[in-house]
Amino acid sequence: MTVHQVLLLLLLWMWLPHPCHTEMLFRRTPDLRPKSFGGRASGNDGKAIHRQKRGWMWNQFFLLEEYTGSDYQYVGKLHSDQDKGDGSLKYILSGDGAGTLFIIDEKTGDIHATRRIDREEKAFYTLRAQAINRRTLRPVEPESEFVIKIHDINDNEPTFPEEIYTASVPEMSVVGTSVVQVTATDADDPSYGNSARVIYSILQGQPYFSVEPETGIIRTALPNMNRENREQYQVVIQAKDMGGQMGGLSGTTTVNITLTDVNDNPPRFAQSTIHLRIPESSPVGTAVGSVKATDADIGKNADVEYRIIDGDGTDMFDIVTQEDTQEGIITVRKPLDYETRRLYTLKVEAENTHVDPRFYYLGPFKDTTIVKISVEDVDEPPVFSRSSYLFEVHEDIELGTIIGTVMARDPDSAASPIRFSLDRHTDLDRIFNIHSGNGSIYTSKPLDREISQWHNLSVIAAEINNPKDTTRVPVYVRILDVNDNAPQFAVFYDTFVCENARAGQLIQTISAVDKDDPLGGQKFFFSLAAVNPNFTVQDNEDNTARILTRRNGFSRHEISTYLLPVVISDNDYPIQSSTGTLTIRVCACDSRGNMQSCSAEALLLPAGLSTGALVAILLCILILLVIVVLFAALKRQRKKEPLILSKEDIRDNIVSYNDEGGGEEDTQAFDIGTLRNPAAIEDKKLRRDIIPETLFVPRRTPSAPDNTDVRDFINQRLKEHDTDPSAPPYDSLATYAYEGNDSIAESLSSLESGTTEGDQNYDYLREWGPRFNKLAEMYGGGESDKDTS
């Protein structure tokens, strides 16, 4: 506790009545009047007045908070006028904190507080007191309430609800502009003394801001505070109780104040003149460059709009404001030409879009700069005199005729010569060609309008000095028509005349077509190539004609078909004509002229047989013929073919045996089980060079036992084949009885059989030449030695 707080407590102790001298008296006023009269009195109006009997007389107790003594703090004393001091009365205390916080001496009525009390927790306590007879335990006084009020001391400093405040105020605000209000609270009793009276002061933030002592409102203290110079400020506010007097408690808070932006700065260009360059080949819409005016403001206060207000390039260039970067993008408005103009000058203005009228006095919120744009020379491709060309030519022109000429020039100042060529992808048939020097297009193949009426060519122009720099132009060639095609029948006509036709009867209406397309339209004329006694042609003069009969009656038995050549001519120059032949069949018709039959063979068929029936009969005959042919083919396949078809067809079976075996000790030379396998009989196959006349089912032969002799086994199989009608008569039986060199019976092969001297004569080997002399000596010489011995 500070010295100031101790002095303050002493002053309060002196001003207030001491609690030790506080006494609550319980007195009963004696009633000297008889009961019949007691308590009644007459007023001026004659009404009886009842006087209430006062049983308790008491005052309010006061207790100082935050008592720090070692003994219980004395609160006050309860006393009844019935108390004679002989200890016959007993004082009882009840209510808030009775028995715990507050205790009473039941004999003397003294009340004490058992612990230190904080007024901020509870400002007063309501208790009830009663005096009773200790012996009878009956109350001698009615129970009554009294209040113990806690006197406040300055033990709580002012506190702010927030440690840090955030506030803002527009820049350039006038002095005294309210920024924010801060409020501190003090837990002490505001109704007692100055413990809760708070005064505000500024500890940090001067001379820019000030605070009202009573309200805590922070205001600006300097004029024209500029955000561009300083944006953030930190202000420390102190709240002190006791009315700000010495010894009061205090608390502080921090207020961060930001100056918000206002549009008090105009845009400014960094340079008075800006130079830009652009190639002359840049297309329309190409960005030339950008200009930017800086503004010290932020947000919408820094928004700038650019425009071209003067200069000799106002019609050649545009400027667009880029919102995200606040730049002015200059773009090409019209095509540029270095040879026409090489330098343009623009005057560009930048102006704020949001202007605050309060700051008009600071000057116009706009700025200008000069932009000079230089056009750079580029090697431009050739330029054709037209964007496209259209040439018309008749289809009958001679080869090599020039149909038109394209023209191109080099737009550069150097004026390089131009070379022309055709894009062959647009002239795959190579019908046209072009002179590379002068651009004349001529024909290299005959033209035919009826094949292609239009030809869409693409001509390429390139500078000789720079062949890679090219330009294309479309050339449309229209082929004009020439009457070079004769008219023909429009369709194929299947014409017939009835046997009972009359003279002058219409049998066919014909028309014609022509591939040509004359300007006045098609006009055809029809006539006969020669006078025909049977038919005539009548031209309808509408590009159609009628074929009429010239006599009565026709006989298909005599002449079944007539050929009528008709000449068709057009009306263009030169006149073209052709002859088309009508094939007119003679048919049997009914009385109404409906065709029934046109073939001469139909006369021989029964009268009641229809065409459908004839077709059905023919199909049946055809099916029967196919069945007969199939049976004949199957029968030929079943016939036996001869073993030897010709003298050259000799089928020799050569079996090579080059394994002499190992005799009885050779267990892998031959497996007799193969002969005894019954499956061999089931899998028996006939010779493929003979087709047996009758196929027999193979007979299943029981398997031979393992102990059967090989000779018996072979004889049994031979007998079965001899009696088998399906077996061929030329069976080949190969018997192998060779047991090897180690066998007692030795080899049975004929290779080691003895031969006579005359059987083998090798003298002829000497006649074969010197290469066979050694072989002749080995064999022939050996025999000679044997003969001489």
Short mmCIF file of C-alpha atoms in Angstrom, two decimals, residues 10 15 80 132 145 162 170 178 183 191 210 250 270 334 369 477 487 489 506 557 651 657 677 690 697 700 759 774:
data_model
loop_
_atom_site.label_atom_id
_atom_site.label_comp_id
_atom_site.label_asym_id
_atom_site.label_seq_id
_atom_site.Cartn_x
_atom_site.Cartn_y
_atom_site.Cartn_z
CA LEU A 10 -6.63 7.89 7.80
CA TRP A 15 -14.42 11.62 9.07
CA SER A 80 -31.95 -4.16 24.68
CA ILE A 132 -34.47 -13.89 24.17
CA GLU A 145 -33.48 -6.45 10.56
CA GLU A 162 -9.50 -3.84 -24.59
CA PRO A 170 -9.16 10.49 -42.84
CA SER A 178 -13.18 12.75 -33.40
CA THR A 183 -13.83 4.10 -21.69
CA SER A 191 -21.37 7.00 -4.93
CA SER A 210 -5.52 14.75 -27.76
CA SER A 250 -4.42 4.33 -13.02
CA ALA A 270 7.70 10.73 -64.55
CA LYS A 334 -4.64 1.67 -88.66
CA THR A 369 3.08 13.91 -71.53
CA VAL A 477 -10.96 -18.73 -113.43
CA PRO A 487 -27.73 -33.36 -127.52
CA PHE A 489 -31.62 -38.85 -125.33
CA LEU A 506 -48.50 -42.43 -130.05
CA HIS A 557 -43.88 -63.38 -135.58
CA ARG A 651 5.81 -95.31 -107.20
CA TYR A 657 17.78 -100.25 -92.95
CA ASN A 677 -0.93 -103.60 -80.37
CA ILE A 690 -6.67 -96.51 -104.54
CA VAL A 697 -15.80 -101.73 -91.18
CA ARG A 700 -11.67 -105.98 -84.18
CA ASP A 759 28.81 -111.89 -109.38
CA LYS A 774 41.97 -96.48 -105.75
#
